[in-house]
PDB file of C-alpha atoms in Angstrom:
ATOM      1  CA  GLU Z  29       6.295   8.212  11.372  1.00 91.00           C
ATOM      2  CA  LEU Z  30       6.606   5.658   9.152  1.00 95.00           C
ATOM      3  CA  GLU Z  31       8.676   3.507  11.762  1.00 94.00           C
ATOM      4  CA  LEU Z  32       6.220   4.169  14.478  1.00 95.00           C
ATOM      5  CA  LEU Z  33       3.852   2.802  12.352  1.00 96.00           C
ATOM      6  CA  ARG Z  34       5.195  -0.113  11.526  1.00 96.00           C
ATOM      7  CA  ASN Z  35       5.645  -0.891  15.329  1.00 95.00           C
ATOM      8  CA  ALA Z  36       1.716  -0.600  15.852  1.00 96.00           C
ATOM      9  CA  PHE Z  37       0.990  -2.606  12.495  1.00 96.00           C
ATOM     10  CA  PHE Z  38       2.896  -5.530  14.052  1.00 95.00           C
ATOM     11  CA  THR Z  39       1.425  -5.098  17.038  1.00 94.00           C
ATOM     12  CA  ALA Z  40      -2.551  -4.635  16.697  1.00 94.00           C
ATOM     13  CA  PRO Z  41      -3.095  -5.078  12.707  1.00 94.00           C
ATOM     14  CA  GLU Z  42      -6.572  -5.195  12.797  1.00 92.00           C
ATOM     15  CA  ASP Z  43      -6.890  -1.350  14.353  1.00 93.00           C
ATOM     16  CA  GLN Z  44      -8.220   0.787  11.122  1.00 95.00           C
ATOM     17  CA  SER Z  45      -6.728   3.871  12.820  1.00 96.00           C
ATOM     18  CA  ALA Z  46      -2.965   3.535  12.634  1.00 96.00           C
ATOM     19  CA  TRP Z  47      -3.957   2.624   8.519  1.00 97.00           C
ATOM     20  CA  PHE Z  48      -5.364   5.515   7.690  1.00 96.00           C
ATOM     21  CA  TYR Z  49      -2.651   7.369   9.798  1.00 97.00           C
ATOM     22  CA  HIS Z  50       0.104   5.267   7.483  1.00 97.00           C
ATOM     23  CA  ARG Z  51      -2.074   6.098   4.184  1.00 96.00           C
ATOM     24  CA  TRP Z  52      -2.975   9.961   5.259  1.00 97.00           C
ATOM     25  CA  VAL Z  53       1.061   9.906   6.424  1.00 97.00           C
ATOM     26  CA  LEU Z  54       2.080   8.302   2.726  1.00 96.00           C
ATOM     27  CA  ALA Z  55       0.010  11.160   0.440  1.00 95.00           C
ATOM     28  CA  GLN Z  56       2.205  13.763   3.140  1.00 95.00           C
ATOM     29  CA  LEU Z  57       5.712  12.118   1.394  1.00 94.00           C
ATOM     30  CA  ALA Z  58       4.421  11.814  -2.001  1.00 93.00           C
ATOM     31  CA  PRO Z  59       6.127  14.216  -4.583  1.00 89.00           C
ATOM     32  CA  PRO Z  60       3.676  16.809  -5.875  1.00 85.00           C
ATOM     33  CA  ALA Z  61       1.029  15.428  -8.711  1.00 73.00           C
ATOM     34  CA  GLY Z  62       2.805  16.935 -12.312  1.00 64.00           C
ATOM     35  CA  GLY Z  63       6.312  16.798 -10.707  1.00 59.00           C
ATOM     36  CA  GLU Z  64       9.478  19.289 -11.134  1.00 58.00           C
ATOM     37  CA  PRO Z  65      11.368  18.331 -14.632  1.00 48.00           C
ATOM     38  CA  GLY Z  66      14.593  17.378 -12.408  1.00 48.00           C
ATOM     39  CA  ALA Z  67      12.414  15.800  -9.765  1.00 56.00           C
ATOM     40  CA  ASP Z  68      14.194  12.716 -10.106  1.00 61.00           C
ATOM     41  CA  GLY Z  69      15.830  12.320  -7.131  1.00 67.00           C
ATOM     42  CA  ALA Z  70      12.340  12.681  -5.216  1.00 74.00           C
ATOM     43  CA  SER Z  71      11.107   9.936  -7.781  1.00 77.00           C
ATOM     44  CA  ALA Z  72      13.131   7.778  -7.004  1.00 83.00           C
ATOM     45  CA  SER Z  73      13.114   8.436  -3.086  1.00 91.00           C
ATOM     46  CA  TRP Z  74       9.725   8.271  -3.074  1.00 93.00           C
ATOM     47  CA  ASP Z  75       9.956   4.761  -5.377  1.00 92.00           C
ATOM     48  CA  HIS Z  76      11.895   3.626  -2.607  1.00 94.00           C
ATOM     49  CA  ILE Z  77       9.392   4.510   0.177  1.00 95.00           C
ATOM     50  CA  LEU Z  78       6.681   2.612  -1.510  1.00 96.00           C
ATOM     51  CA  ARG Z  79       9.232  -0.444  -1.969  1.00 96.00           C
ATOM     52  CA  SER Z  80       9.875  -0.845   1.878  1.00 96.00           C
ATOM     53  CA  GLU Z  81       6.295  -0.079   3.004  1.00 97.00           C
ATOM     54  CA  LEU Z  82       5.379  -2.535   0.722  1.00 97.00           C
ATOM     55  CA  ALA Z  83       8.157  -5.260   1.967  1.00 97.00           C
ATOM     56  CA  MET Z  84       6.338  -4.782   5.178  1.00 97.00           C
ATOM     57  CA  LEU Z  85       3.129  -5.226   4.523  1.00 97.00           C
ATOM     58  CA  ARG Z  86       4.766  -8.104   2.840  1.00 97.00           C
ATOM     59  CA  GLU Z  87       6.327  -9.717   5.871  1.00 97.00           C
ATOM     60  CA  LEU Z  88       3.500  -8.924   7.907  1.00 96.00           C
ATOM     61  CA  ARG Z  89       0.531 -10.506   5.485  1.00 95.00           C
ATOM     62  CA  GLU Z  90       3.341 -13.724   6.160  1.00 95.00           C
ATOM     63  CA  MET Z  91       2.388 -13.353   9.502  1.00 95.00           C
ATOM     64  CA  GLU Z  92      -1.884 -12.461   8.741  1.00 92.00           C
ATOM     65  CA  PRO Z  93      -2.814 -13.525   5.329  1.00 86.00           C
ATOM     66  CA  GLU Z  94      -6.635 -12.813   6.170  1.00 83.00           C
ATOM     67  CA  ALA Z  95      -5.905  -9.723   7.509  1.00 92.00           C
ATOM     68  CA  LYS Z  96      -8.245  -6.617   5.645  1.00 95.00           C
ATOM     69  CA  TRP Z  97      -5.770  -3.344   6.419  1.00 96.00           C
ATOM     70  CA  PRO Z  98      -2.292  -5.633   5.991  1.00 96.00           C
ATOM     71  CA  LEU Z  99      -4.022  -6.671   2.254  1.00 96.00           C
ATOM     72  CA  ALA Z 100      -5.789  -3.192   2.276  1.00 96.00           C
ATOM     73  CA  SER Z 101      -2.611  -0.802   2.204  1.00 97.00           C
ATOM     74  CA  SER Z 102      -0.624  -3.801  -0.483  1.00 96.00           C
ATOM     75  CA  ALA Z 103      -3.083  -2.519  -2.438  1.00 96.00           C
ATOM     76  CA  HIS Z 104      -2.634   0.710  -2.710  1.00 96.00           C
ATOM     77  CA  ILE Z 105       0.513   0.751  -2.645  1.00 96.00           C
ATOM     78  CA  LEU Z 106       0.575  -0.604  -6.258  1.00 96.00           C
ATOM     79  CA  SER Z 107      -1.990   1.242  -7.171  1.00 93.00           C
ATOM     80  CA  LEU Z 108       0.580   4.182  -6.264  1.00 93.00           C
ATOM     81  CA  LEU Z 109       3.401   2.722  -8.096  1.00 93.00           C
ATOM     82  CA  ALA Z 110       1.375   1.881 -11.174  1.00 91.00           C
ATOM     83  CA  ASP Z 111      -0.272   4.990 -11.065  1.00 85.00           C
ATOM     84  CA  GLU Z 112       3.092   6.893 -11.081  1.00 77.00           C
ATOM     85  CA  SER Z 113       4.947   5.552 -14.286  1.00 66.00           C
ATOM     86  CA  GLY Z 114       1.686   5.387 -15.888  1.00 59.00           C
ATOM     87  CA  GLY Z 115       1.677   8.638 -16.397  1.00 50.00           C
ATOM     88  CA  GLY Z 116       4.813  10.121 -16.544  1.00 49.00           C
ATOM     89  CA  GLY Z 117       6.240   8.107 -19.544  1.00 45.00           C
ATOM     90  CA  ASP Z 118      10.226   9.095 -18.822  1.00 49.00           C
ATOM     91  CA  GLY Z 119      11.531   5.792 -18.341  1.00 44.00           C
ATOM     92  CA  ALA Z 120       9.788   5.457 -14.150  1.00 50.00           C
ATOM     93  CA  THR Z 121       9.310   2.100 -12.899  1.00 56.00           C
ATOM     94  CA  ALA Z 122       6.560   0.873 -14.247  1.00 74.00           C
ATOM     95  CA  LEU Z 123       4.795  -2.692 -11.769  1.00 89.00           C
ATOM     96  CA  THR Z 124       6.251  -6.001 -13.175  1.00 91.00           C
ATOM     97  CA  GLU Z 125       4.061  -8.846 -13.863  1.00 93.00           C
ATOM     98  CA  ALA Z 126       4.563  -9.940 -10.034  1.00 95.00           C
ATOM     99  CA  GLU Z 127       3.648  -7.102  -9.002  1.00 94.00           C
ATOM    100  CA  ALA Z 128       0.654  -6.858 -11.257  1.00 94.00           C
ATOM    101  CA  HIS Z 129      -0.690 -10.193 -10.595  1.00 96.00           C
ATOM    102  CA  GLU Z 130      -0.294  -9.057  -6.699  1.00 95.00           C
ATOM    103  CA  LEU Z 131      -2.534  -6.051  -6.828  1.00 95.00           C
ATOM    104  CA  ALA Z 132      -5.011  -8.271  -8.711  1.00 94.00           C
ATOM    105  CA  ASP Z 133      -4.766 -10.764  -6.015  1.00 95.00           C
ATOM    106  CA  ALA Z 134      -4.563  -8.905  -3.249  1.00 94.00           C
ATOM    107  CA  LEU Z 135      -8.329  -6.837  -5.003  1.00 95.00           C
ATOM    108  CA  ALA Z 136      -9.907 -10.469  -5.333  1.00 94.00           C
ATOM    109  CA  THR Z 137      -8.751 -11.680  -1.510  1.00 94.00           C
ATOM    110  CA  LEU Z 138     -10.245  -8.378  -0.122  1.00 94.00           C
ATOM    111  CA  GLN Z 139     -13.805  -8.770  -2.397  1.00 94.00           C
ATOM    112  CA  ARG Z 140     -13.893 -12.809  -0.628  1.00 94.00           C
ATOM    113  CA  ILE Z 141     -13.102 -11.580   2.505  1.00 93.00           C
ATOM    114  CA  ASP Z 142     -15.124  -8.165   2.951  1.00 93.00           C
ATOM    115  CA  PRO Z 143     -18.013  -8.662   0.385  1.00 93.00           C
ATOM    116  CA  ALA Z 144     -19.472  -5.619   1.606  1.00 94.00           C
ATOM    117  CA  ARG Z 145     -17.115  -3.645   0.127  1.00 93.00           C
ATOM    118  CA  THR Z 146     -16.990  -5.740  -3.237  1.00 90.00           C
ATOM    119  CA  HIS Z 147     -17.625  -3.096  -5.897  1.00 89.00           C
ATOM    120  CA  PHE Z 148     -15.372  -0.945  -4.417  1.00 90.00           C
ATOM    121  CA  TYR Z 149     -12.967  -3.017  -4.820  1.00 90.00           C
ATOM    122  CA  SER Z 150     -13.558  -3.916  -8.358  1.00 86.00           C
ATOM    123  CA  ALA Z 151     -13.289  -0.068  -9.258  1.00 83.00           C
ATOM    124  CA  GLN Z 152      -9.620  -0.527  -7.886  1.00 80.00           C
TER     125      GLN Z 152
END
């Protein structure tokens, strides 16, 4: 599914339906909240999926720097990575300083290019 979505993103990055489906697919792949104590493999797999999707989005954003949906999805994935590391206290990977800066920049850019939703982005 993720590969099909990647093809859709690079074909028509402005098509919001693919982006909404992408968010749903990621939600289906996410490990359950609270997770099992021994589910380190699931957590590592989830981290790998998120980082792989983030790399793809960075590539797309290089080609389409002002496109809203790749930027919004990058911010969402970075937020998921930050949430993943924040709650467990089990040594999960936190956002790097560069990723935290990338998230802040993405949200600031979204506020600029999508002013109707400024308050939504500032609450992220």
